[in-house]
Short mmCIF file of C-alpha atoms in Angstrom, two decimals:
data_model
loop_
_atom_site.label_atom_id
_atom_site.label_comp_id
_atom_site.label_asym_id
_atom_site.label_seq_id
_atom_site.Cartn_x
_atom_site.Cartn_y
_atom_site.Cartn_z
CA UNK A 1 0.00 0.00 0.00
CA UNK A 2 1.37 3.68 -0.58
CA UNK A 3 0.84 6.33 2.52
CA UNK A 4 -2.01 8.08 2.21
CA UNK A 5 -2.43 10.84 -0.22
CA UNK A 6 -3.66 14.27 0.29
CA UNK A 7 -5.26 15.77 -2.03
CA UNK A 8 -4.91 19.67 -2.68
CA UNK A 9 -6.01 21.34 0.59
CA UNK A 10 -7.33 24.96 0.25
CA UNK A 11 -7.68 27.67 2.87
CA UNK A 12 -9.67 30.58 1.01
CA UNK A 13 -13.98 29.83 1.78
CA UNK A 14 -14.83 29.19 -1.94
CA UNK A 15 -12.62 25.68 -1.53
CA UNK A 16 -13.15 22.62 0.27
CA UNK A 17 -10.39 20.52 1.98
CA UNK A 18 -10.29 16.92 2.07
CA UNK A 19 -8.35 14.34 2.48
CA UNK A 20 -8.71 10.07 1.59
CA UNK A 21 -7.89 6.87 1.67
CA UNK A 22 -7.05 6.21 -1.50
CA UNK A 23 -6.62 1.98 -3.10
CA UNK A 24 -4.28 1.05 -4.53
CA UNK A 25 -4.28 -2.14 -6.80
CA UNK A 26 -1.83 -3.05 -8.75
CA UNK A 27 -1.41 -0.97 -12.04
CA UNK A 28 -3.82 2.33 -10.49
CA UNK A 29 -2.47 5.53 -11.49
CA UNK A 30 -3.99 7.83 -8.45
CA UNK A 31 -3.13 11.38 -8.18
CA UNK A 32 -0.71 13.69 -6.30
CA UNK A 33 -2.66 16.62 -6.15
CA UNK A 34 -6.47 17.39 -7.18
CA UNK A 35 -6.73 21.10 -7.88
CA UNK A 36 -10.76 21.81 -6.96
CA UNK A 37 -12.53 25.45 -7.07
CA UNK A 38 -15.89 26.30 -6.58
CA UNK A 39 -15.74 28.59 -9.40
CA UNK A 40 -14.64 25.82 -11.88
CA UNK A 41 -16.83 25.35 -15.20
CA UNK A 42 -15.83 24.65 -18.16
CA UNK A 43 -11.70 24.43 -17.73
CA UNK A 44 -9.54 23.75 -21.02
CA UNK A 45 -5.89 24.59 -20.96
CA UNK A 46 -3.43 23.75 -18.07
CA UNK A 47 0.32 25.76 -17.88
CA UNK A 48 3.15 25.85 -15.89
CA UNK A 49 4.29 29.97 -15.73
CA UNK A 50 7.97 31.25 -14.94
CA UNK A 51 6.88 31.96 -11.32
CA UNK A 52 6.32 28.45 -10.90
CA UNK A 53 2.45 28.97 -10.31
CA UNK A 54 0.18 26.79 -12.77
CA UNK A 55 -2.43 28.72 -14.47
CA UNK A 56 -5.58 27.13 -16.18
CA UNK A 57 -8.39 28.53 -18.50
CA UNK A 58 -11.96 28.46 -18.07
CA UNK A 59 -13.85 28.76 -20.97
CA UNK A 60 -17.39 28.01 -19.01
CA UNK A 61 -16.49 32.09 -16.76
CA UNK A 62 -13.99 33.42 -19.49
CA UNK A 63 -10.67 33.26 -16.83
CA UNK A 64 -7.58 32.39 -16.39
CA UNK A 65 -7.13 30.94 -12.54
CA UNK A 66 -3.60 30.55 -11.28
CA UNK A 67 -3.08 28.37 -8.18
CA UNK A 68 0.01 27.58 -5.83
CA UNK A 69 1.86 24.44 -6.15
CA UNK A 70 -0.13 23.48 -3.17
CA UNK A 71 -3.42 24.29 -4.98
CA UNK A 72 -4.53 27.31 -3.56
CA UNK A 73 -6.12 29.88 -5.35
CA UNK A 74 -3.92 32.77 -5.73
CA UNK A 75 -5.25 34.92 -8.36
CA UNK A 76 -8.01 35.16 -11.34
CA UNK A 77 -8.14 37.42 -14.43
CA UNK A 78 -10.19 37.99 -17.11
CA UNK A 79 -13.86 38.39 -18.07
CA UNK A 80 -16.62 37.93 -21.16
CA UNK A 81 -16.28 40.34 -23.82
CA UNK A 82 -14.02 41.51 -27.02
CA UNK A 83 -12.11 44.93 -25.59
CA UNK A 84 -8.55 43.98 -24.49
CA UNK A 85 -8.01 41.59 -22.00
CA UNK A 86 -11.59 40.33 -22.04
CA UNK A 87 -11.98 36.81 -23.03
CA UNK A 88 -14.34 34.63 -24.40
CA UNK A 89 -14.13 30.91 -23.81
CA UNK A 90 -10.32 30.97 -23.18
CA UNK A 91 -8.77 27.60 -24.00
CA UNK A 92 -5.20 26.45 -25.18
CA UNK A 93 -2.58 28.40 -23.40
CA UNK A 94 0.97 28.29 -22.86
CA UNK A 95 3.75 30.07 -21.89
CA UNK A 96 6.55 31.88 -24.89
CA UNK A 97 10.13 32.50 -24.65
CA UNK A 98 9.22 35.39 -23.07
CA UNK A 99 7.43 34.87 -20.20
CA UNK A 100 4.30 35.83 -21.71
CA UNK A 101 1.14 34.51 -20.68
CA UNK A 102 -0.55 33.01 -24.71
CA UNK A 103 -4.45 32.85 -24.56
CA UNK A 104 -5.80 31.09 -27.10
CA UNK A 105 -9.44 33.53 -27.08
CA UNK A 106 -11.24 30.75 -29.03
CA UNK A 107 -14.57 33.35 -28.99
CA UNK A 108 -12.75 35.91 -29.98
CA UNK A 109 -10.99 34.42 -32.70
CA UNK A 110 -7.64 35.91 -31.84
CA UNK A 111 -4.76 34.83 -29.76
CA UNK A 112 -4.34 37.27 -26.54
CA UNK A 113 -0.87 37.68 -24.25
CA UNK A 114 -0.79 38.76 -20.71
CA UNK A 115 2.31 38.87 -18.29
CA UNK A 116 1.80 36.83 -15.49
CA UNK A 117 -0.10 39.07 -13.33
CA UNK A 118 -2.99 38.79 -15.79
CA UNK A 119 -2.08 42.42 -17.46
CA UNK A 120 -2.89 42.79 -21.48
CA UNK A 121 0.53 42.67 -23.38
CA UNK A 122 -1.04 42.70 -26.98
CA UNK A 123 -3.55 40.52 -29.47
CA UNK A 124 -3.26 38.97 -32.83
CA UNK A 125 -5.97 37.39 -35.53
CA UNK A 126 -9.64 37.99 -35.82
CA UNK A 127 -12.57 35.76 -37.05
CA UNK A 128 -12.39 35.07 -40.66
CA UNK A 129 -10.90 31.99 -43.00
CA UNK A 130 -7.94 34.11 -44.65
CA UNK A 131 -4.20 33.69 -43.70
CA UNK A 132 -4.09 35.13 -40.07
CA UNK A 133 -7.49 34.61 -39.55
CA UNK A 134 -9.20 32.00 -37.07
CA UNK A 135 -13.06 30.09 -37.29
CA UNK A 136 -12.45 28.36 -34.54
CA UNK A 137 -8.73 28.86 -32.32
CA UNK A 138 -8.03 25.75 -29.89
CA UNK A 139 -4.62 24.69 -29.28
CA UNK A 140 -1.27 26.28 -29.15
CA UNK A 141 2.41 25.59 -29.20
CA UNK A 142 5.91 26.62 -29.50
CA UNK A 143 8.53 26.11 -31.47
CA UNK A 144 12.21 26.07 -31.22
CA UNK A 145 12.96 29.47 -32.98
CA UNK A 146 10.24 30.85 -30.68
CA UNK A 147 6.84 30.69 -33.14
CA UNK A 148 3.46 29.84 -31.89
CA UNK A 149 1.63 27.47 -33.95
CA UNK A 150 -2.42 27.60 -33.25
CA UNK A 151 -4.97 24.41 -34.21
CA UNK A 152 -8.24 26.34 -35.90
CA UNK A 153 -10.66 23.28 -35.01
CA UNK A 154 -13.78 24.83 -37.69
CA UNK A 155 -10.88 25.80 -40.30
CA UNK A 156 -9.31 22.22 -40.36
CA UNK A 157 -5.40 23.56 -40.09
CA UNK A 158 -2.04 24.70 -38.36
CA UNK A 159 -1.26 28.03 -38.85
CA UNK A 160 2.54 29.69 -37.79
CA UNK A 161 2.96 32.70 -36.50
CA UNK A 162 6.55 34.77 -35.24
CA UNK A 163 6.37 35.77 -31.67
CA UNK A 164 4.43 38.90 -32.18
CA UNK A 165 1.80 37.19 -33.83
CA UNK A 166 2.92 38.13 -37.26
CA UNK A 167 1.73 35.27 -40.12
CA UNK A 168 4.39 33.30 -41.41
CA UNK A 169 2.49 29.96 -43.42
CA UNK A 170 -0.12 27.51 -42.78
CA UNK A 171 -0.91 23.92 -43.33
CA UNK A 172 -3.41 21.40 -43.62
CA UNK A 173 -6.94 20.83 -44.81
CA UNK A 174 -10.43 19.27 -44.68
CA UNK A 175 -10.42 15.57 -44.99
CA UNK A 176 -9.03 12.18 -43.88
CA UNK A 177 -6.08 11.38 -45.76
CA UNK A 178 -2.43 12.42 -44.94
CA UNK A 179 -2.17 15.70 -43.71
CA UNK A 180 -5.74 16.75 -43.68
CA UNK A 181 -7.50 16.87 -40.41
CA UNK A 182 -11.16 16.84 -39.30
CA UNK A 183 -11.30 19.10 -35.83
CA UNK A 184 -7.39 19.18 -35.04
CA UNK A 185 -7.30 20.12 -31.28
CA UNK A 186 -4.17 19.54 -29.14
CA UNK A 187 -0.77 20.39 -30.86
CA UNK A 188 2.57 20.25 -29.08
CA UNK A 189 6.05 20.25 -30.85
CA UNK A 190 8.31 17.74 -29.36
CA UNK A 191 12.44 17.81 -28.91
CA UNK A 192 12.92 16.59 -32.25
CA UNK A 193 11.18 20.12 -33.89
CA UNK A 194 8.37 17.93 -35.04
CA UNK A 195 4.60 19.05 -34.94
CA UNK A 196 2.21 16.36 -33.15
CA UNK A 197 -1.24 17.13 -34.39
CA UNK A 198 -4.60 15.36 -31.74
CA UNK A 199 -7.01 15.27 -34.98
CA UNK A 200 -9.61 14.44 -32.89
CA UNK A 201 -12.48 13.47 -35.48
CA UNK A 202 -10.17 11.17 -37.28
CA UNK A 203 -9.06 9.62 -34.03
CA UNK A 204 -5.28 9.63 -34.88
CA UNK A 205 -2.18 11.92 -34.53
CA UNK A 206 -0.56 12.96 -36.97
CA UNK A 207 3.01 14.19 -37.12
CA UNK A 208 4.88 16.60 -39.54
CA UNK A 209 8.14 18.18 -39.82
CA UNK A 210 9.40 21.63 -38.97
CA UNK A 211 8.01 22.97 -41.91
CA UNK A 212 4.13 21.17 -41.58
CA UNK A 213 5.36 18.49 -43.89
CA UNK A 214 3.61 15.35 -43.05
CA UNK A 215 5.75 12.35 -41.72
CA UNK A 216 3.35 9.65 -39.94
CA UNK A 217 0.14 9.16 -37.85
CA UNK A 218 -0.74 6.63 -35.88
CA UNK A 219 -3.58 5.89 -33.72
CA UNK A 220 -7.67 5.16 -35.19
CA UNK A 221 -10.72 4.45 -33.60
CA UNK A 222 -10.95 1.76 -31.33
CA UNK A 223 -10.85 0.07 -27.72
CA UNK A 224 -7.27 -1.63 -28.79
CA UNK A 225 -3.88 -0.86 -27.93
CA UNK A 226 -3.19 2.29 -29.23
CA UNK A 227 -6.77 3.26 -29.98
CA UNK A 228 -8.93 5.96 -29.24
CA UNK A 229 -12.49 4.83 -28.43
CA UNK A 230 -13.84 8.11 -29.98
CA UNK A 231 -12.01 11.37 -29.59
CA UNK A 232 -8.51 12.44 -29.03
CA UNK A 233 -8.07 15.62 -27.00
CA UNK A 234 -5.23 16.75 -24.63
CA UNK A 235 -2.06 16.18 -26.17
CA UNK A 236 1.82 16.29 -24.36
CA UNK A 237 5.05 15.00 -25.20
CA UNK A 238 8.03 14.74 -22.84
CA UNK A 239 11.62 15.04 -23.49
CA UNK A 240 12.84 11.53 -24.42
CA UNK A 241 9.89 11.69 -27.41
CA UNK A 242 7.22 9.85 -25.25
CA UNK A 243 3.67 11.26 -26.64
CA UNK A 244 0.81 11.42 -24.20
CA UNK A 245 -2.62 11.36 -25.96
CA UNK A 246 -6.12 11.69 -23.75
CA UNK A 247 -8.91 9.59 -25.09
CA UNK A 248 -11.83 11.96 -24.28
CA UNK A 249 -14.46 9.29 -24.11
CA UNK A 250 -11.95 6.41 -22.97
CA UNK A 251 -11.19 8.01 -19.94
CA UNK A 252 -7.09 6.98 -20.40
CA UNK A 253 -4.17 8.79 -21.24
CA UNK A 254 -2.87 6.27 -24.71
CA UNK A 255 1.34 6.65 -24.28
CA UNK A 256 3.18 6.27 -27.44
CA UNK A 257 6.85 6.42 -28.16
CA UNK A 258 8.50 8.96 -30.14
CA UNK A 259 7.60 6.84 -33.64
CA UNK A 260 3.93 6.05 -32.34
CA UNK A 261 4.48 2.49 -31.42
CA UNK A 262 1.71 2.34 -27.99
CA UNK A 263 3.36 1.39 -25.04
CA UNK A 264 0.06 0.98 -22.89
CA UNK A 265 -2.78 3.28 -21.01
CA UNK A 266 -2.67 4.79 -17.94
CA UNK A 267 -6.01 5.66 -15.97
CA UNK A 268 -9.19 4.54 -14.21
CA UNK A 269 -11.62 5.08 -17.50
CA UNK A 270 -14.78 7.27 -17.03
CA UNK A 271 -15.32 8.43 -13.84
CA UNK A 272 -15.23 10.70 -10.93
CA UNK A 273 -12.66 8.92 -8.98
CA UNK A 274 -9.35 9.71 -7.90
CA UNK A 275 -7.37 8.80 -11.43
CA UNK A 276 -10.60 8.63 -13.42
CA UNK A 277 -11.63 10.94 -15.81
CA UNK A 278 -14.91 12.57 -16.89
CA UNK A 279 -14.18 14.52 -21.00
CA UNK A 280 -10.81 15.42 -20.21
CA UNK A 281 -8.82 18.01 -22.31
CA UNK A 282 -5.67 19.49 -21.85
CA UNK A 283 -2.55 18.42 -20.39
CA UNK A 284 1.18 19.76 -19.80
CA UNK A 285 4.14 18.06 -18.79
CA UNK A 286 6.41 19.76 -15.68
CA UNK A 287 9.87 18.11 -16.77
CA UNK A 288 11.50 19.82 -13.72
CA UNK A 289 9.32 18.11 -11.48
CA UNK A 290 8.60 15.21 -13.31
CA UNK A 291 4.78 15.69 -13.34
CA UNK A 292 1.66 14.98 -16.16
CA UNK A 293 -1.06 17.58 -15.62
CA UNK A 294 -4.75 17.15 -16.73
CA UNK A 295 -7.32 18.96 -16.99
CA UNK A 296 -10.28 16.83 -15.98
CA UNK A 297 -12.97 18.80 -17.59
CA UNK A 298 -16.40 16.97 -16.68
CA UNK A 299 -15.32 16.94 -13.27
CA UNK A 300 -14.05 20.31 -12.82
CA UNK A 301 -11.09 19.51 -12.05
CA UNK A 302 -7.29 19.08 -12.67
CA UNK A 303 -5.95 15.78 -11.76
CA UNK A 304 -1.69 16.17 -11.36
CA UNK A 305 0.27 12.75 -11.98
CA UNK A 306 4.23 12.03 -11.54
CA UNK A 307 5.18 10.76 -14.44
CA UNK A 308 7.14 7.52 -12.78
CA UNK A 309 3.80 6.70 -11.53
CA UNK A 310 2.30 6.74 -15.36
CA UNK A 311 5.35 4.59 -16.44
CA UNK A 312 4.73 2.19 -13.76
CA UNK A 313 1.22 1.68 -14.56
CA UNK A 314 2.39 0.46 -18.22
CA UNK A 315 4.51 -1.99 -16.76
CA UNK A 316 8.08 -0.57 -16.97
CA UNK A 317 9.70 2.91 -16.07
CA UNK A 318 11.31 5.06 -18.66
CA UNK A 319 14.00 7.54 -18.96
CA UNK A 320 12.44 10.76 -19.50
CA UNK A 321 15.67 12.99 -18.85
#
């Protein structure tokens, strides 16, 4: 048996502490810390900021919350409308070279900065289908040289921008063959410089170079190894190549290596349990302390995982330095 776990403890009045005996079977992945707020609805994007503070986006109350590393609530920014700073239904978000907060303003149709206190920095696209342009902004990511590549779910493709959210190409289309995507959602860029695309309505990832040439996919719908039972939403990758992939109506997190072979799942299924997951969507990695972060959407949560624990659960450990 492990010692018990406590789950994230909270000491403002719009929280509730508690703390369980958790099981723990053979091959359960059960959580480190549970990150719970009353004022949780509809959360989407999950980031680790320079101050070491994790920050997550509600797109139910148009905010950004940032919490402790003990899960308190330290902080919340942001509210519905179009003027700067305002949000609506915030969802991928991450964290540039810079230290600047990237809002993916999905409502909006434009991708938003802040610092980390929550102040506007600046704001780039607008609804529309041309280069620049977004239908429907979801996901976000960064490249080595420092670009932010954003998934347009409606518009079916990737498009690159430079740092200040000036256009530099796009790729992909409509479709199920190679390169062509049906909803892409989730997009992370892995040590290698390659894209990893979740394109969730054809249940598969897809990969592509540097320049959004396509290499592979892998994945397809399924309850198999490797499998997604319907959709494919959060989407991390750590440093040794390993790709973590969320299967939204699964309940597990599918774990690939770096050429898409699947190593195994890790997770309880649907649920509201401790390690179970109710339409989960987007996840980060914290290489420095070795942690898989998810945001459990249905259950208004965010579940946070060490990453030996995820290994162990498919058997084996890995190197992940």
């Amino acid at each position: 048996m492990l010692p018990v776990l406590c789950l994230a403890l909270f000491c403002l009045p719009a929280c509730t502490a508690r703390r369980a005996e958790l099981p723990d079977p053979p091959g359960t992945l059960l959580p480190v810390l549970v990150i719970e707020h009353s004022d949780f609805s509809v959360i989407d994007g999950v980031a680790i900021g320079p101050d070491d503070n994790i920050y997550i986006s509600d797109k139910g109350v148009h905010a950004l919350f940032v919490f402790d590393r003990q899960g308190r609530l330290l902080r919340r920014f942001g509210e519905l409308g179009a003027g700067e700073g305002q949000l609506d239904e915030p969802t991928g978000i991450l964290f540039d070279r810079r230290g600047r907060l990237v809002v993916v303003d999905q409502g909006n149709g434009r991708v938003q900065l802040f610092d980390v206190q929550g102040r506007f920095i600046s704001a780039f696209g607008r609804k529309g289908e041309a280069d620049g342009e977004f239908i429907e902004p979801q996901g976000v990511a960064l490249d080595d040289e420092g670009c932010l590549l954003i998934s347009d779910t409606s518009g079916n493709r990737i498009q690159v921008f430079d740092g200040d959210g000036g256009f530099l190409h796009a790729f992909g289309t409509s479709g199920h063959g190679d390169g062509q995507f049906i909803e892409p959602e989730s997009i992370v860029v892995d040590s290698a410089g390659r894209v990893l695309v979740a394109d969730e309505g054809n249940h598969r990832v897809q990969v592509f170079d540097a320049g959004g040439g396509f290499l592979f996919s892998f994945g397809g719908a399924g309850d198999g190894p490797g499998l997604f039972v319907k959709d494919v939403e959060g989407l991390a990758v750590d440093r040794s190549g390993w790709v973590y992939a969320m299967d939204e109506r699964g309940g597990e997190i599918e774990v690939f290596d770096s050429e898409g072979r699947a190593l195994g799942r890790a997770g309880g299924g649907p649920g509201t349990g401790p390690g179970q997951f109710t339409s989960p969507d987007g996840m980060t990695i914290d290489e420095d302390r070795g942690l898989l972060l998810v945001a459990d959407q249905g259950n208004r949560r965010v579940q946070v995982f060490r990453l030996e624990d995820v290994h162990r659960t498919l058997g084996g450990a890995a190197e992940t330095g």
